[in-house]
Coordinates of C-alpha atoms in Angstrom, one line a residue:
X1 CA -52.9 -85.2 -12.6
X2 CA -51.3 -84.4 -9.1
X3 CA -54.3 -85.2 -6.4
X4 CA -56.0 -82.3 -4.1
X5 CA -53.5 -82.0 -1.1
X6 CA -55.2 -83.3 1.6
X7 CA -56.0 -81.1 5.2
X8 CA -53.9 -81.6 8.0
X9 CA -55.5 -83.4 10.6
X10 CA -55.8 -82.4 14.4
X11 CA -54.7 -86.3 14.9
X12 CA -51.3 -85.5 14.4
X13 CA -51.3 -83.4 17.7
X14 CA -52.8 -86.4 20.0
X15 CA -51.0 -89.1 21.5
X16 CA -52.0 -92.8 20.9
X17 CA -55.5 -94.2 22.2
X18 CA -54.2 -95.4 25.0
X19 CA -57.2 -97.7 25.7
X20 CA -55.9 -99.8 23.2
X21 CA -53.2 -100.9 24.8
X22 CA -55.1 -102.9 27.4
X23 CA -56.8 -104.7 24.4
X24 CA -54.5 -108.3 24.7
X25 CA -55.3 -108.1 28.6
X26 CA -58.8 -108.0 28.4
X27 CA -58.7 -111.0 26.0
X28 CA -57.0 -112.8 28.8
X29 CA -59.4 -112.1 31.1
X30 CA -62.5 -112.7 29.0
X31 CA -60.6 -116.0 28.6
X32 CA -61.0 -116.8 32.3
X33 CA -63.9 -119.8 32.7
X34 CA -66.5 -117.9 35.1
X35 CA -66.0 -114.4 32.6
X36 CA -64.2 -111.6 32.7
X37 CA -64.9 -108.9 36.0
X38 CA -64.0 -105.3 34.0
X39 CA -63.3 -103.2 36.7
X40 CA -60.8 -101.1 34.2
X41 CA -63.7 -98.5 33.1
X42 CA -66.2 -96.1 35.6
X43 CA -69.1 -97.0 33.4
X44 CA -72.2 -97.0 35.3
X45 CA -74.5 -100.2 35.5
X46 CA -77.0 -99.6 37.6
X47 CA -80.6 -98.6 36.7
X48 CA -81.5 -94.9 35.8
X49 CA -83.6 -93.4 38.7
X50 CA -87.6 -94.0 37.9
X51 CA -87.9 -89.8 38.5
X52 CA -85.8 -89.3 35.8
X53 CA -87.1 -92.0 33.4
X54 CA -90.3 -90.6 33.8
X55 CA -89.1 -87.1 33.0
X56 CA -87.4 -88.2 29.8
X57 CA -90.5 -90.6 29.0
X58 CA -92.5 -87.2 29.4
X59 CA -90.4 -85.3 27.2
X60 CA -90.6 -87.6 24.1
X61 CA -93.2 -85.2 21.8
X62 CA -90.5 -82.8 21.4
X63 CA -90.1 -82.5 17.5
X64 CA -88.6 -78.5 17.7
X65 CA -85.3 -77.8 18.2
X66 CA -83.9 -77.9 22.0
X67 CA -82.1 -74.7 23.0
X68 CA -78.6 -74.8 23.9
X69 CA -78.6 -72.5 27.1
X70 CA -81.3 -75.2 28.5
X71 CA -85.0 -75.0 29.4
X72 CA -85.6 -72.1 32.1
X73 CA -86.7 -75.2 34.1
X74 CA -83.5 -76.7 33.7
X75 CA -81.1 -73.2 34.4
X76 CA -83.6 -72.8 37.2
X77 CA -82.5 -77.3 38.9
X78 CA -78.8 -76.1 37.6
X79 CA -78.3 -72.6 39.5
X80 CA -80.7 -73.9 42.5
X81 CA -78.2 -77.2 42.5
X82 CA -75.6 -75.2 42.7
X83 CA -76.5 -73.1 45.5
X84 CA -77.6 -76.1 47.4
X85 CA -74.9 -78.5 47.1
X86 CA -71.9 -75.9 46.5
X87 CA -72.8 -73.4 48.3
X88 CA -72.5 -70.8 45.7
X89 CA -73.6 -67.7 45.8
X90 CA -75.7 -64.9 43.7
X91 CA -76.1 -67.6 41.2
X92 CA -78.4 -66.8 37.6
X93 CA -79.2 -68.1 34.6
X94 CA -75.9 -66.2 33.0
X95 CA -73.8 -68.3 34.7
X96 CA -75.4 -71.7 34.3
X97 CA -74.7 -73.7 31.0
X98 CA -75.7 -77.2 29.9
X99 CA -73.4 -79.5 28.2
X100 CA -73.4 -82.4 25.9
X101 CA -71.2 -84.7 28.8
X102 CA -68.7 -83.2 30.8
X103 CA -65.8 -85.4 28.2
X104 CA -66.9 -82.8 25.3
X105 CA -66.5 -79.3 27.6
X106 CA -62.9 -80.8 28.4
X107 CA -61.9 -81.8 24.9
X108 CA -63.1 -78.5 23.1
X109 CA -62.9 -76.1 25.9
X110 CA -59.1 -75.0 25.0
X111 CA -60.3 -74.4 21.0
X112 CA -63.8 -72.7 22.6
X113 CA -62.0 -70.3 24.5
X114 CA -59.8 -68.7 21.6
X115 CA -56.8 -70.7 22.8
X116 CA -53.6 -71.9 20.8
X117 CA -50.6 -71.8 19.8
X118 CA -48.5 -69.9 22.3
X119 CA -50.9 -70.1 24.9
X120 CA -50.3 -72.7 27.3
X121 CA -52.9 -75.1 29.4
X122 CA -51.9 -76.8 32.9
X123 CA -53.4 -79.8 35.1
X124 CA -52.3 -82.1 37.4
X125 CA -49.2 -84.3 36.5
X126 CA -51.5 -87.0 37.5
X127 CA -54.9 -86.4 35.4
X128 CA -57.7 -87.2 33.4
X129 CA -55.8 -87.3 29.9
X130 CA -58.8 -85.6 27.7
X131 CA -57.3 -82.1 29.5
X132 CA -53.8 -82.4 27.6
X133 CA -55.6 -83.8 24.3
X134 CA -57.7 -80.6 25.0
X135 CA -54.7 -78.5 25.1
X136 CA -53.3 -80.3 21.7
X137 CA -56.5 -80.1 20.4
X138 CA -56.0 -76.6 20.3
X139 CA -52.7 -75.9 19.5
X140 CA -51.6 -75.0 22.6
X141 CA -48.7 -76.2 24.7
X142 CA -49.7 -78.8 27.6
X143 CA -48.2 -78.0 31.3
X144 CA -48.3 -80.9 33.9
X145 CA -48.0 -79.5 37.5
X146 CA -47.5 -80.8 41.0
X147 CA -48.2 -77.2 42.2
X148 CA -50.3 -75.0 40.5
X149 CA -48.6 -72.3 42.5
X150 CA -45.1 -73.3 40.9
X151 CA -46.2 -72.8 37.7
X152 CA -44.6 -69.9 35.7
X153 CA -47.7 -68.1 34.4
X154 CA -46.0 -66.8 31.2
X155 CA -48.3 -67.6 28.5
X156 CA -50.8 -69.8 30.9
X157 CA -54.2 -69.6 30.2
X158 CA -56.1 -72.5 31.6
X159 CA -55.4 -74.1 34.7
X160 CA -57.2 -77.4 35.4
X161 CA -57.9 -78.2 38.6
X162 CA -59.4 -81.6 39.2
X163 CA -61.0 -82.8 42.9
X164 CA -61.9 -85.5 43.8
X165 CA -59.1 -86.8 41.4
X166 CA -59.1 -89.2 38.5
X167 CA -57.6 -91.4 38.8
X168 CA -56.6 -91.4 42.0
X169 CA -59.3 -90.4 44.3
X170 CA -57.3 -87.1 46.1
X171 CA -59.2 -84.2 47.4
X172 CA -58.2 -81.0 47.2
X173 CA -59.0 -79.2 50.8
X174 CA -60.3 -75.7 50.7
X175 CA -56.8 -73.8 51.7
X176 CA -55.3 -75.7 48.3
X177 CA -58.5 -74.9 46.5
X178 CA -58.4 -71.2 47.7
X179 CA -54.3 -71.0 47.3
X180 CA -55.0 -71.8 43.1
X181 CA -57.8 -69.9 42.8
X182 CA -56.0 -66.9 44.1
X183 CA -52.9 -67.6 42.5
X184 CA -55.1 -67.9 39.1
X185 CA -56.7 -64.8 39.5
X186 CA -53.3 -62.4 40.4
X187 CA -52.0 -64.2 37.2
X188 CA -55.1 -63.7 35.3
X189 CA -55.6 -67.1 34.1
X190 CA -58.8 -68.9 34.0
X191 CA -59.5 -71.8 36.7
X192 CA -61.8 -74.5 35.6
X193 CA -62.3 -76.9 38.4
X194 CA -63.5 -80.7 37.1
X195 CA -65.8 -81.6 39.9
X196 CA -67.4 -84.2 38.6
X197 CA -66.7 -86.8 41.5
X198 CA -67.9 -84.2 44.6
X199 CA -70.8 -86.0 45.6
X200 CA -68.7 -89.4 46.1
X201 CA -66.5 -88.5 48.8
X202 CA -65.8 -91.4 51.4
X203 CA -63.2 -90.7 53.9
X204 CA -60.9 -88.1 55.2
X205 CA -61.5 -84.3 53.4
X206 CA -65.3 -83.7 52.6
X207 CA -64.9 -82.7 48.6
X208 CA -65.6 -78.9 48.5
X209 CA -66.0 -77.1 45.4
X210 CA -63.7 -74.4 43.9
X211 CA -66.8 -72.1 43.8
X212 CA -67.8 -72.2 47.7
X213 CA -67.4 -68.8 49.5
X214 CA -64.3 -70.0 51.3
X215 CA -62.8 -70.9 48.0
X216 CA -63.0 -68.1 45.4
X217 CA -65.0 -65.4 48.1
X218 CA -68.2 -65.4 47.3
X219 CA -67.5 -64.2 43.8
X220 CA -67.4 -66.3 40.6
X221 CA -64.8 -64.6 38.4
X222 CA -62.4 -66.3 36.6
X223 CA -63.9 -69.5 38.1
X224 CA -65.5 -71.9 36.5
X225 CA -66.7 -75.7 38.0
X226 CA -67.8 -78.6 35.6
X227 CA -70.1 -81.0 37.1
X228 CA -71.8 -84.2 35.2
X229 CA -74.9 -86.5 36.1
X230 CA -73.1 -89.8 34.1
X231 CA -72.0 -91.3 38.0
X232 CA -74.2 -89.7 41.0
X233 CA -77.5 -90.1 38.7
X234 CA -76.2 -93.0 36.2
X235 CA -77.0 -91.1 33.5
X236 CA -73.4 -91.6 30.9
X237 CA -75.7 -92.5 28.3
X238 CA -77.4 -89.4 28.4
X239 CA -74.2 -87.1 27.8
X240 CA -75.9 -84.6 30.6
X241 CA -73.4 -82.2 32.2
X242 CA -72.9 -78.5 33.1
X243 CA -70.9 -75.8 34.0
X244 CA -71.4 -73.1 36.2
X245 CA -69.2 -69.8 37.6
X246 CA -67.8 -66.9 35.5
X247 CA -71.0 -65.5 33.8
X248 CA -68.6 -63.8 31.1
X249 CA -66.9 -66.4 29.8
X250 CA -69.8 -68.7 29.8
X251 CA -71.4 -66.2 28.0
X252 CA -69.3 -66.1 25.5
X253 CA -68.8 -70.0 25.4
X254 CA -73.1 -70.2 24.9
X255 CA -72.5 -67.8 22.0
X256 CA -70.0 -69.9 20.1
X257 CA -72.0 -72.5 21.1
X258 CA -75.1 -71.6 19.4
X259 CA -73.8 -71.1 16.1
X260 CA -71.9 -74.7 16.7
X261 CA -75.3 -76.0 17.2
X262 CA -73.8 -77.7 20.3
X263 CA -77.6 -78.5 22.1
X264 CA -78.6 -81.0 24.5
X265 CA -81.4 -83.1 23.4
X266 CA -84.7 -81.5 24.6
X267 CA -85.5 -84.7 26.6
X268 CA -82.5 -85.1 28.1
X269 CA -82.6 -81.4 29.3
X270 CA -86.0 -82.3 31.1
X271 CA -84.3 -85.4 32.8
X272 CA -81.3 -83.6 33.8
X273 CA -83.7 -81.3 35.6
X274 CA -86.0 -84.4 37.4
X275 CA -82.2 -85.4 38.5
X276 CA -80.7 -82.0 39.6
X277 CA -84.3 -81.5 41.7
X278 CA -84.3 -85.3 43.4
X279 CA -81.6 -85.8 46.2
X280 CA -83.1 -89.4 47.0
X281 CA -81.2 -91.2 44.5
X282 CA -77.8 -89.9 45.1
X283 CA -78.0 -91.7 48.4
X284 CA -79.4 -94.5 47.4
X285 CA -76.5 -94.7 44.2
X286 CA -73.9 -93.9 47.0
X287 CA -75.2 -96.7 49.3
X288 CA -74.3 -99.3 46.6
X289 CA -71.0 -97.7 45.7
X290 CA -69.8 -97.7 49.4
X291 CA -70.6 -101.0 49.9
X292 CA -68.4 -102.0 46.6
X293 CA -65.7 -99.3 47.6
X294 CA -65.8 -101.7 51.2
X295 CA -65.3 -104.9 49.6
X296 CA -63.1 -104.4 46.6
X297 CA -61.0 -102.2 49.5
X298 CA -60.4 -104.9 52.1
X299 CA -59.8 -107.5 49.1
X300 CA -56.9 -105.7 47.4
X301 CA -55.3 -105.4 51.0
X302 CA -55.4 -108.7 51.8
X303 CA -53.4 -109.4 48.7
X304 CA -50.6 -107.2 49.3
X305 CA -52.0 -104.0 47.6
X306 CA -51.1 -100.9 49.6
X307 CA -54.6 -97.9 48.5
X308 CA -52.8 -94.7 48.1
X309 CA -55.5 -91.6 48.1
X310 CA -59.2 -92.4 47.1
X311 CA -61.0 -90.5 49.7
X312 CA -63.6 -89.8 46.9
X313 CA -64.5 -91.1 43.8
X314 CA -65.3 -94.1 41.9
X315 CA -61.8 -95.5 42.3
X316 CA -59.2 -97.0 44.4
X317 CA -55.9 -96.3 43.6
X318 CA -53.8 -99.2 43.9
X319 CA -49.7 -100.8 44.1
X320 CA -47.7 -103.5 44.9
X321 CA -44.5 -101.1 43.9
X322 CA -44.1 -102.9 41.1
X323 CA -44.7 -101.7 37.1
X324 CA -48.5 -101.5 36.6
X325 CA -48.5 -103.7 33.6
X326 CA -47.1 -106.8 35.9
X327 CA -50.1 -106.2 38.1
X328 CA -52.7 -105.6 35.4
X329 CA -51.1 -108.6 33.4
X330 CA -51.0 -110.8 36.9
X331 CA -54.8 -109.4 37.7
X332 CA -56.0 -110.3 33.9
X333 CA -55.1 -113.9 35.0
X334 CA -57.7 -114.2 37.4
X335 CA -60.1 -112.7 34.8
X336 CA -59.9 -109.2 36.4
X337 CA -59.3 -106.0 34.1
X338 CA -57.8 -102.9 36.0
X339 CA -56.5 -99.7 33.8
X340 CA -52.4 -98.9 33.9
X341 CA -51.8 -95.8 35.9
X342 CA -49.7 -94.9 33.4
X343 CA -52.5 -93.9 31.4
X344 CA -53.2 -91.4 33.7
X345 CA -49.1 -89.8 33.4
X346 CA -45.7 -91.4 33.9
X347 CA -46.1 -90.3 37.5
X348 CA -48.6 -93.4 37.7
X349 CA -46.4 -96.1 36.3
X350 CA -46.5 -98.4 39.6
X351 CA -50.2 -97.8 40.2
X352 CA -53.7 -99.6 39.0
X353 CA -56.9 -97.7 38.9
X354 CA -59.3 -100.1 40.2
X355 CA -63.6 -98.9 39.2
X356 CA -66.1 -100.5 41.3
X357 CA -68.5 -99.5 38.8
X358 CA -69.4 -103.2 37.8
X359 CA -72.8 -104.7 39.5
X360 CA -72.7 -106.4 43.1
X361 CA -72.5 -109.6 41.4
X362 CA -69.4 -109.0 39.9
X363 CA -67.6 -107.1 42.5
X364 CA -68.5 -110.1 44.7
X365 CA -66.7 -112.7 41.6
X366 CA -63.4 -110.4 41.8
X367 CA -63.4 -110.2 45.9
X368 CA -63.6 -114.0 45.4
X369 CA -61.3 -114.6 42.9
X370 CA -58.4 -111.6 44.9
X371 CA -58.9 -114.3 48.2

């Protein structure tokens, strides 16, 4: 009896895990005798704020279902937020829309919008890699740029843009920001700007966002910004992000969304709003990050690393013009894990991406060991 065929799976559009790869160089480092210093990975360890542990805590007797445009409570911390720290403009509820972590919007945003094959999706030739598995995810083709302006629009649909950068810590200043965004909108083609670094800007260019007046002119069409609480409020476990711009598309997106049943968790969306309404611990989070930032900064230079970018962010990229496997193999040695820049595109082959994420204690172990 011939077996049921079996459905095609969406795997067979994605590249490898790349994550994996860095698997043998971890094992090296957990190897070293005072442990391993895992600076590979942005993954908050600091404490959740007490203001929004108390809102969560106070959300607990929720047994109905959450809804998936968020709280009016919440829409309200999201579009006043927005307003406060963006400067955008004539902000509502319609164009406002929790997510379920800003990872998820990225992956599925492509295959929400309609997308695939034939259409095509672009973002920086250095980038976060979940917008081309997005793009694949879909169907569609994936387009690596340099300049979003030397893109042939044919068949573009989506154009990423990403500021502050992952990995590499670049900000985008507001003529480059305004230069895509009009470009973009002669082109018709939807701009979705990942902003989820904006508050952790250190040097150089303040981070602006792609919907401030001098940006996109006061008027959210065809713009759309993605912002996530997992670094400036700690909160990755909580999967608490949103978007906010172009009321019609997010709309539609809330739509599809509902009969996905794609809903943040009613306590989170209380939590999201204690954090959105509490500017306090932003600084306080940004305090301890700068002082990391300083000394993981002045360690790598004193060993021969040059810091290319990383104005913002939670990262310093890093060279010694040499293949970035040498230097992550070389750094695994002394029990330090940093991730390949060629995980982030070929154009990052002789770069490291360096978090300091990890706790004081252990960013003081690696400065140690790097002397």
């Amino acid at each position: 009896m011939s077996q049921p065929a079996r459905p095609r799976s969406a795997l067979s559009r994605l590249p490898a895990f790349p994550w994996d790869r860095l698997e043998p160089y971890k094992a090296t480092a957990a190897a070293h005798p005072d442990g391993i210093v895992d600076l590979s990975v942005g993954t908050p360890v600091d404490p959740v704020p007490e203001v929004i542990r108390r809102a969560l805590a106070g959300a607990a007797d929720r047994p109905g279902y959450p809804v998936v445009r968020g709280t009016a409570g919440l829409r309200d911390a999201m579009v006043a937020w927005s307003g406060r720290r963006l400067g955008a403009r004539g902000l509502t509820h319609g164009h406002v829309l929790p997510v379920i972590g800003s990872k998820e919007f990225v992956a599925w945003l492509p295959t929400q919008l309609g997308l695939g094959a034939g259409d095509r999706v672009a973002f920086p030739r250095l980038a976060y890699p979940t917008y081309e598995v997005g793009a694949r995810l879909a169907g569609c083709e994936p387009v690596p740029y340099d300049d979003p302006a030397a893109l042939d629009p044919a068949g573009l649909r989506l154009l990423w843009l990403n500021s502050p950068s992952n990995p590499t810590g670049r900000v985008l200043g507001i003529a480059e920001l305004r230069s895509a965004v009009a470009w973009a909108r002669r082109h018709g083609v939807l701009v979705v700007s990942d902003e989820c670094y904006l508050e952790l800007g250190w040097e150089g260019t303040e981070p602006v966002s792609a919907l401030h007046p001098e940006v996109c002119g006061g008027e959210p069409d065809g713009v759309i910004a993605v912002h996530s609480l997992s670094k400036r409020s700690n909160l990755a476990g909580y999967r608490a992000a949103f978007a906010v711009g172009d009321a019609a598309v997010l709309g539609e997106l809330l739509t599809l969304r509902r009969h996905g049943g794609m809903m943040l968790p009613a306590p989170v969306q209380e939590a999201m709003a204690a954090a959105l309404g509490d500017d306090a611990h932003v600084a306080e989070q940004r305090a301890r990050y700068a002082a990391r930032r300083s000394a993981l900064r002045a360690a790598l230079l004193a060993r021969g690393f040059r810091i290319e970018h990383s104005e913002a962010s939670l990262y310093l990229w890093a060279t010694r013009d040499e293949p970035c496997w040498d230097t992550v193999a070389d750094l695994s040695k002394l029990g330090v894990l940093v991730a390949p820049g060629e995980f982030y595109g070929r154009a990052g082959e002789r770069c490291v991406r360096v978090a300091f994420t990890a706790t004081d204690e252990r960013v003081a172990e690696a400065v140690r060991r790097l002397s």
